[in-house]
Structures are given as structure tokens and as C-alpha cells.
Coordinates of C-alpha atoms in Angstrom, one line a residue:
X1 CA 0.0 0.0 0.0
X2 CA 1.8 3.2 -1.0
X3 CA -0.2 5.8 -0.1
X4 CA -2.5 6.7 2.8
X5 CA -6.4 5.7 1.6
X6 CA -9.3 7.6 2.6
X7 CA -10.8 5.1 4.9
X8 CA -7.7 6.4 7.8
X9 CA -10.0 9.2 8.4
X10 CA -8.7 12.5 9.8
X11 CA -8.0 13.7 13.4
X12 CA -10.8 15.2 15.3
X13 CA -9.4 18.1 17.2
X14 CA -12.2 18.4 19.6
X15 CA -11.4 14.4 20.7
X16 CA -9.2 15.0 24.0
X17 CA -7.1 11.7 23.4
X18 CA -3.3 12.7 22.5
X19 CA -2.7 12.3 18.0
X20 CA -0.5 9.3 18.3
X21 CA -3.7 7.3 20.7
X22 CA -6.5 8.8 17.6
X23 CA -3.5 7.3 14.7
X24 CA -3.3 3.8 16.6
X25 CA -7.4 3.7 17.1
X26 CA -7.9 4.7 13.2
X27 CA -5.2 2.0 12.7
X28 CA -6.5 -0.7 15.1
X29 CA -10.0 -0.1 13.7
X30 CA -8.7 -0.4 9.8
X31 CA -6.7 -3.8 10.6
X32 CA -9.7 -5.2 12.8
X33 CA -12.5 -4.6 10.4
X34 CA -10.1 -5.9 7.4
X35 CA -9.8 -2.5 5.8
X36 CA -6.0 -3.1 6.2
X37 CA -5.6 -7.2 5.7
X38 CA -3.5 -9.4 6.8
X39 CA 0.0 -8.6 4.9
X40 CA -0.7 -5.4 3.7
X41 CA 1.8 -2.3 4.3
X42 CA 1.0 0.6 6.5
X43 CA 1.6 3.6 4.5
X44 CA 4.9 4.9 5.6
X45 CA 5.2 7.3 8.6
X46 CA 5.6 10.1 6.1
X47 CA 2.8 9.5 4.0
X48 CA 1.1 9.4 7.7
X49 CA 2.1 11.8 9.3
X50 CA 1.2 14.2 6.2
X51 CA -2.0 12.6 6.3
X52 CA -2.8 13.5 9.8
X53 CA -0.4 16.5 9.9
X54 CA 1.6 15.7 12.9
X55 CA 5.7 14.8 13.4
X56 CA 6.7 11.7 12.2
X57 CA 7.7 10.8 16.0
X58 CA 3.8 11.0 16.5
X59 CA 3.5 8.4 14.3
X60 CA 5.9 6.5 15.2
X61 CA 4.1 6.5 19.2
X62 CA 1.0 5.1 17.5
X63 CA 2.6 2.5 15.6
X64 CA 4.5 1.5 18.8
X65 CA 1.1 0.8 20.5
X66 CA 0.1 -1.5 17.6
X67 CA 3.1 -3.6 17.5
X68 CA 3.1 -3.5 21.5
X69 CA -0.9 -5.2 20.9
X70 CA 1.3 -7.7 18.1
X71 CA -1.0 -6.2 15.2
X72 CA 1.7 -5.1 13.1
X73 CA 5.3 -6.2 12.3
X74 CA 8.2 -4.2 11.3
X75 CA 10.4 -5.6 8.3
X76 CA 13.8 -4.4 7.9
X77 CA 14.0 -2.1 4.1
X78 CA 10.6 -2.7 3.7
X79 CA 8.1 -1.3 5.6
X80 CA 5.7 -1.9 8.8
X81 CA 2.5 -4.7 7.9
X82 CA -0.4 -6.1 9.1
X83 CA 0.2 -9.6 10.9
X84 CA -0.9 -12.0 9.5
X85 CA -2.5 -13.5 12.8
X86 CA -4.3 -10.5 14.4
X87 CA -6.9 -13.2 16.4
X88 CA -7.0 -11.2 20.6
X89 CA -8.4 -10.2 23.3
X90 CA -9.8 -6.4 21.7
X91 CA -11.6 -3.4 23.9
X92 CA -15.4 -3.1 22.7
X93 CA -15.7 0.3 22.5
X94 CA -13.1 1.5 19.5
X95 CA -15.5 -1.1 17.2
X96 CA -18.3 0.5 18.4
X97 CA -17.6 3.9 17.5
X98 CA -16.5 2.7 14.2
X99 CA -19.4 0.5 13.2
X100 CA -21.6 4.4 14.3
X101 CA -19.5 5.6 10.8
X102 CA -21.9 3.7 8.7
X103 CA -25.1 5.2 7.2
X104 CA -27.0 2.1 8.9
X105 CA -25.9 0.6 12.3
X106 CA -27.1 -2.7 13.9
X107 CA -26.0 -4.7 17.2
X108 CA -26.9 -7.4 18.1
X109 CA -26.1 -8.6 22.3
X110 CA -26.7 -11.7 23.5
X111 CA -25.5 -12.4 27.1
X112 CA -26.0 -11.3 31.2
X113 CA -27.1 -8.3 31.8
X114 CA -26.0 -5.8 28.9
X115 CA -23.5 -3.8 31.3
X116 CA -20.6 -3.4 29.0
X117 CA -22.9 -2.8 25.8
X118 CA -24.4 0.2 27.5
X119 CA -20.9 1.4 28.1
X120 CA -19.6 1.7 25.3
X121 CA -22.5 3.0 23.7
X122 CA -22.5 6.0 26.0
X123 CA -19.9 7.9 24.6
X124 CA -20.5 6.8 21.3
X125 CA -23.9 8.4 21.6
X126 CA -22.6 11.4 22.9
X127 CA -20.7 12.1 20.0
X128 CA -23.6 11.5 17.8
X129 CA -25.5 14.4 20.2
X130 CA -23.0 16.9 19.2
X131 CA -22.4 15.8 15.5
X132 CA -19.8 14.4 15.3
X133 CA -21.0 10.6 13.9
X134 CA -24.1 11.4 12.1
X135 CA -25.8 7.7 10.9
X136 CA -29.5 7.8 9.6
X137 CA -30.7 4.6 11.5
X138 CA -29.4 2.6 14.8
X139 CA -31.2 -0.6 15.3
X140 CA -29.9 -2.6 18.5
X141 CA -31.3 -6.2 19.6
X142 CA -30.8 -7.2 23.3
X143 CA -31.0 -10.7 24.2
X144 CA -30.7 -11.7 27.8
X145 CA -31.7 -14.7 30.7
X146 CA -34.9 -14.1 31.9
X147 CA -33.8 -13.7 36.1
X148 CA -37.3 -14.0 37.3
X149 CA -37.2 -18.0 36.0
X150 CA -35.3 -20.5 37.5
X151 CA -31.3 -20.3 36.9
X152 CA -28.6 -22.6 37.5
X153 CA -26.1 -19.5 37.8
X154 CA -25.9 -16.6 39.5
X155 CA -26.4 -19.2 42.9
X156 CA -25.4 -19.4 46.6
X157 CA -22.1 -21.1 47.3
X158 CA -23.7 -23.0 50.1
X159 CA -26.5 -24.7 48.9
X160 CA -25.6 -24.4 44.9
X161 CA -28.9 -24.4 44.1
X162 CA -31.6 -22.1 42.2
X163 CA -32.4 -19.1 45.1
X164 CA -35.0 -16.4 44.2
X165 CA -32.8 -13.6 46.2
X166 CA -29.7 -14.4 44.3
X167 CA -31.9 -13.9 41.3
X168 CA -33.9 -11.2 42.0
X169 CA -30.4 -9.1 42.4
X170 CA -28.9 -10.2 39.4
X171 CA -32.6 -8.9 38.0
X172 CA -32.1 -5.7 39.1
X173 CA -28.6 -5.2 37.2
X174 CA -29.8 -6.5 34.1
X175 CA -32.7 -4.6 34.0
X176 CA -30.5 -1.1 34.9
X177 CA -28.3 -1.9 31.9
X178 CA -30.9 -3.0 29.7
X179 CA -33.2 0.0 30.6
X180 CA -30.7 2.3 30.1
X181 CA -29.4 0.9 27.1
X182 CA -33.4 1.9 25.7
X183 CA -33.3 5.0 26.7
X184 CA -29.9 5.6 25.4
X185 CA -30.8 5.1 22.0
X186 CA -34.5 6.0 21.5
X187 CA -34.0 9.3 23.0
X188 CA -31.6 10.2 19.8
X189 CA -34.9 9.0 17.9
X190 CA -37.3 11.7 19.9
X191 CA -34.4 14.5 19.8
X192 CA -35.0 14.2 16.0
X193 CA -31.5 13.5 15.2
X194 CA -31.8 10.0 14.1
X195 CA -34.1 9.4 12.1
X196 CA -35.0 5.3 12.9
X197 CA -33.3 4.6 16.3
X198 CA -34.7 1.2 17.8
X199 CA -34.0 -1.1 20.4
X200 CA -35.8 -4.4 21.1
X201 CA -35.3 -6.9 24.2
X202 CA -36.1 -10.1 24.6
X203 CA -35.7 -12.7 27.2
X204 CA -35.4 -16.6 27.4
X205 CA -34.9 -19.1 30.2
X206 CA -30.9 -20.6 29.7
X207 CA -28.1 -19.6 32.1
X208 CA -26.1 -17.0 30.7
X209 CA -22.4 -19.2 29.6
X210 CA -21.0 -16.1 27.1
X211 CA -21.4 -12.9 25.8
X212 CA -21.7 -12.3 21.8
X213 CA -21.8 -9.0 20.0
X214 CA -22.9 -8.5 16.5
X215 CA -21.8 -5.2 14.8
X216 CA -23.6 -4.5 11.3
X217 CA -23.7 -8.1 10.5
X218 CA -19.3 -7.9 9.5
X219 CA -17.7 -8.1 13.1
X220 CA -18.7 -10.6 15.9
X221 CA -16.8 -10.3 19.5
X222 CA -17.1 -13.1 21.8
X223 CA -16.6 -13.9 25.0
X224 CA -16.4 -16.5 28.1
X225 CA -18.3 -15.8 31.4
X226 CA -16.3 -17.4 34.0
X227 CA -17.5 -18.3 37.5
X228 CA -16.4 -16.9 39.9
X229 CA -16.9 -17.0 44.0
X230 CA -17.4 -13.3 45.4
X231 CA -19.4 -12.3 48.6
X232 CA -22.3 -9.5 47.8
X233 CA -25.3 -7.8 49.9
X234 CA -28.2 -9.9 49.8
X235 CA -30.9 -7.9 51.8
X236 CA -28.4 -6.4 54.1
X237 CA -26.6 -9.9 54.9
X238 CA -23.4 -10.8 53.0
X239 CA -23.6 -13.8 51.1
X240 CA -21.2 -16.2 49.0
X241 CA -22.6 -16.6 45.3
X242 CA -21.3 -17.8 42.3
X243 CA -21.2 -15.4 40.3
X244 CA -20.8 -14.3 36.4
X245 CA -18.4 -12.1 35.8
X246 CA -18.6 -10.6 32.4
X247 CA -17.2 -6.6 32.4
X248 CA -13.2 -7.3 32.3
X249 CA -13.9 -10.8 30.5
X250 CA -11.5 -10.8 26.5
X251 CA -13.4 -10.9 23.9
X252 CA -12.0 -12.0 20.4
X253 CA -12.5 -10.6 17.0
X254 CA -14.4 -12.0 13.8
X255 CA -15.1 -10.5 11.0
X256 CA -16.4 -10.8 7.6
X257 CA -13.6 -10.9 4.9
X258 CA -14.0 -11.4 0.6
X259 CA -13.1 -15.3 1.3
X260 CA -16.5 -17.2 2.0
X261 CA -14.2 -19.9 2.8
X262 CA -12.4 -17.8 6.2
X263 CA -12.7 -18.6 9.8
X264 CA -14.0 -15.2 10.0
X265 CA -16.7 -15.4 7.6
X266 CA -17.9 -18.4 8.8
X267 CA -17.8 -17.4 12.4
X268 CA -20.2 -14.2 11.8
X269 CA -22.2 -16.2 10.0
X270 CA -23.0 -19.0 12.5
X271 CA -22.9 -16.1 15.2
X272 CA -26.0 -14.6 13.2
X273 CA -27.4 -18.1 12.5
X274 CA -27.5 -18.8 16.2
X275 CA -28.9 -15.3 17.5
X276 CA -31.9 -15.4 15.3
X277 CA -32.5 -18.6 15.6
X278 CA -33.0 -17.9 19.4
X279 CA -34.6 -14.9 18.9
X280 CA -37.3 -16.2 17.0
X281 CA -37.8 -19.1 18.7
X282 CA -37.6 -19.6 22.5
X283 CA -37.3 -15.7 23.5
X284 CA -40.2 -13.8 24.6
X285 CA -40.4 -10.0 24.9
X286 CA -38.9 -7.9 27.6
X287 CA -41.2 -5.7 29.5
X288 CA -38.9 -2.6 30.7

């Protein structure tokens, strides 16, 4: 690649993060989403830094952040490329934000309780509040364990069987995130700035065992819930639960790529198999 293509974007200079953190996100984003494949060259640092008017020793700090996150190689005479295994652990949010440049967006959550979808919506959103991602239509589908039915997990330590209480708190965090997640978005829909902004919920009756997002129907992020034992406030008495813990959990990368044939391909495509075979089948709506 010997010049810098459009898709790299610009700097925003209202964004507070320092140039060389917005170069490595643009970066990250372009090599996650297959924009930059496996193999292909980086333009150079001074096609890059012209690009995004900076020094070169800017560029250089954000390319040190990728090859610290073993995304990109150096080669010796001939420039800086794409690995070609990028499969990790990624951050949500920066895939997010990026799916929120399309015209159309669509997620699709399947998991606990929806805690670390609403985050990184939030400042995502914000940033379509003040202009500065404009898409026409956000469409978000939010499928969680029903806590008010009988679970195998979250469950005391002690007895390690179904208990209402355990359940009834693990009700009241899924409905916060999910309730806020619904507000998030539909209120860009009644502010008039979107014009389709949707979100539907529905439920079903199987422990929660990992966490899936579906961004525009290209990337897929997945993830394991492990159990964990942690004492929480159960009406005013500590108790020792088994818990899933899902906010700090990795979550790995698909995405859709021009061979039908990939692992990513076929991943996103069994990923969206899966959830709307659920959806339409043994889930039941959500009544915020």
C-alpha cells in the first residue's frame, strides 16, 4: 500500500485523546475490520504523518502501540504490515464507534445483563448528540436470561442451588443496563437526530455461559463468562454466590472478509445463525 487511503479518516481536534492514541485507534479499527488485511503495508510514517499533519515521531508513538498489541510487524528495508495472525483479546468500544460511521448501524447482544454494551454505547452516543458521527438509522437487539425463572447460575455457594434472592439481584442489574441501554438510544430517535433509532429486548430461560456482540452483521466479538466466588449484599446480609463475571472478561474478534471460505466469515455467519435462531424461537419480549 503506498499511499495513505481515505478510509484512515482525519483527526478530530475536539477528541481530548493525545494524536498518536487517535492514529493507533484509526489503525487498530482499519486492521480489525479488514480494511488493512492481513500482509498489507501501513503507509509509511511520512505518508502518515502528512496525512494526519503531525511529526513523524507522533506516528511512530502510535505505531509502537500497535506492534506493542502484536497487530503489526516491522520488516527491515521494507516497511511496517499487518500480521498476519491479528486473532485477541480487543476493547469493545473502538468497534463500536466505528461500526456508528456507517449510514445504517445494527448490534446485536446476546448475554447477562447488557453492562458493558451500555458502556460503550455511551460515549459513542454522545458524539452523535454533538455531530460528530451522524448515521440515519441505529437498530440494537438485546437478548438476555430471563432472572425472574429458575437459573442454574448466579447461585449461593452453600447450597448451589436455584435461590429467588440471588436472582432477584442479578434482576435488578440486568434490567438497569438493559433500561438504560433503551433510553440511550431512543431518545436520539425523539431529539430528531436520528431518524429510525430502535431497540428491542427479549428474554429466554438458559443460564447466561458467554457474551456475543454482532456489529452491522461484518464483526462478531465473543466472549467467556467465568465463574467466579465473590461475597455480595443480599438484603443487608453478605452472602457467598457464584457469580458471572462478564465486564473485564477478553473478547475475540471475527469479522467478515471477501473469502467465504475464512474462519471469520464463517464465524459471523454462525454467530447470526444462532442469534436469530433464538430470537425467534424460545425468547419472549422484555417488559422494561
Amino acid at each position: 500500500m503506498s499511499e495513505s487511503p481515505d478510509f484512515l479518516g482525519q483527526l478530530d481536534p475536539d477528541d481530548p485523546k493525545q494524536a498518536s492514541q487517535q492514529i493507533a485507534n484509526k489503525l487498530r479499527a482499519a486492521i480489525l475490520t479488514r480494511r488493512l488485511a492481513p500482509g498489507d503495508r501501513l503507509p509509511s510514517q511520512p505518508e502518515l504523518a502528512a496525512r494526519y499533519g503531525v511529526a513523524r515521531e507522533t506516528v511512530k508513538r502510535a505505531l509502537d502501540l500497535l506492534r506493542a498489541e502484536r497487530l503489526i510487524v516491522s520488516r527491515q528495508g521494507s516497511g511496517v504490515f499487518v500480521r498476519a495472525q491479528t486473532q485477541r483479546a480487543v476493547e469493545l468500544r473502538p468497534h463500536v464507534e466505528a461500526a456508528f460511521e456507517r449510514p445504517h448501524v445494527t448490534i446485536d447482544f446476546a448475554g447477562f445483563s447488557g453492562e458493558t454494551l451500555r458502556d460503550a454505547l455511551a460515549e459513542t452516543l454522545d458524539k452523535v448528540r454533538v455531530g460528530r458521527l451522524a448515521p440515519e438509522t441505529i437498530a440494537v437487539r438485546v437478548l438476555i436470561s430471563d432472572m425472574t425463572a429458575p437459573m442454574a447460575l448466579p447461585t449461593r455457594v452453600e447450597t448451589q442451588t436455584d435461590d429467588p434472592a440471588v436472582r432477584e439481584r442479578a434482576e435488578r442489574i440486568t434490567c438497569r443496563a438493559v433500561d438504560a441501554i433503551i433510553d440511550q438510544v431512543t431518545e436520539l430517535g425523539d431529539l430528531g437526530l436520528i431518524r429510525s433509532a430502535t431497540v428491542e429486548v427479549r428474554l429466554h430461560r438458559a443460564s447466561p455461559q458467554f457474551k456475543l456482540y454482532i456489529l452491522n452483521n461484518e464483526e462478531v466479538f465473543y466472549g467467556f463468562y467465568p465463574v467466579t466466588e465473590r461475597t455480595v449484599s443480599i438484603k443487608g446480609e453478605s452472602t457467598a454466590i457464584y457469580d458471572l463475571m462478564g465486564k473485564d472478561v477478553p473478547l475475540f474478534h471475527y469479522a467478515v472478509t471477501d473469502d467465504d471460505t475464512s474462519h471469520g466469515t464463517q464465524f459471523v455467519e454462525a454467530s447470526r445463525q444462532w442469534f436469530d435462531s433464538v430470537w425467534s424461537t424460545i425468547a419472549y419480549r422484555y417488559d422494561a
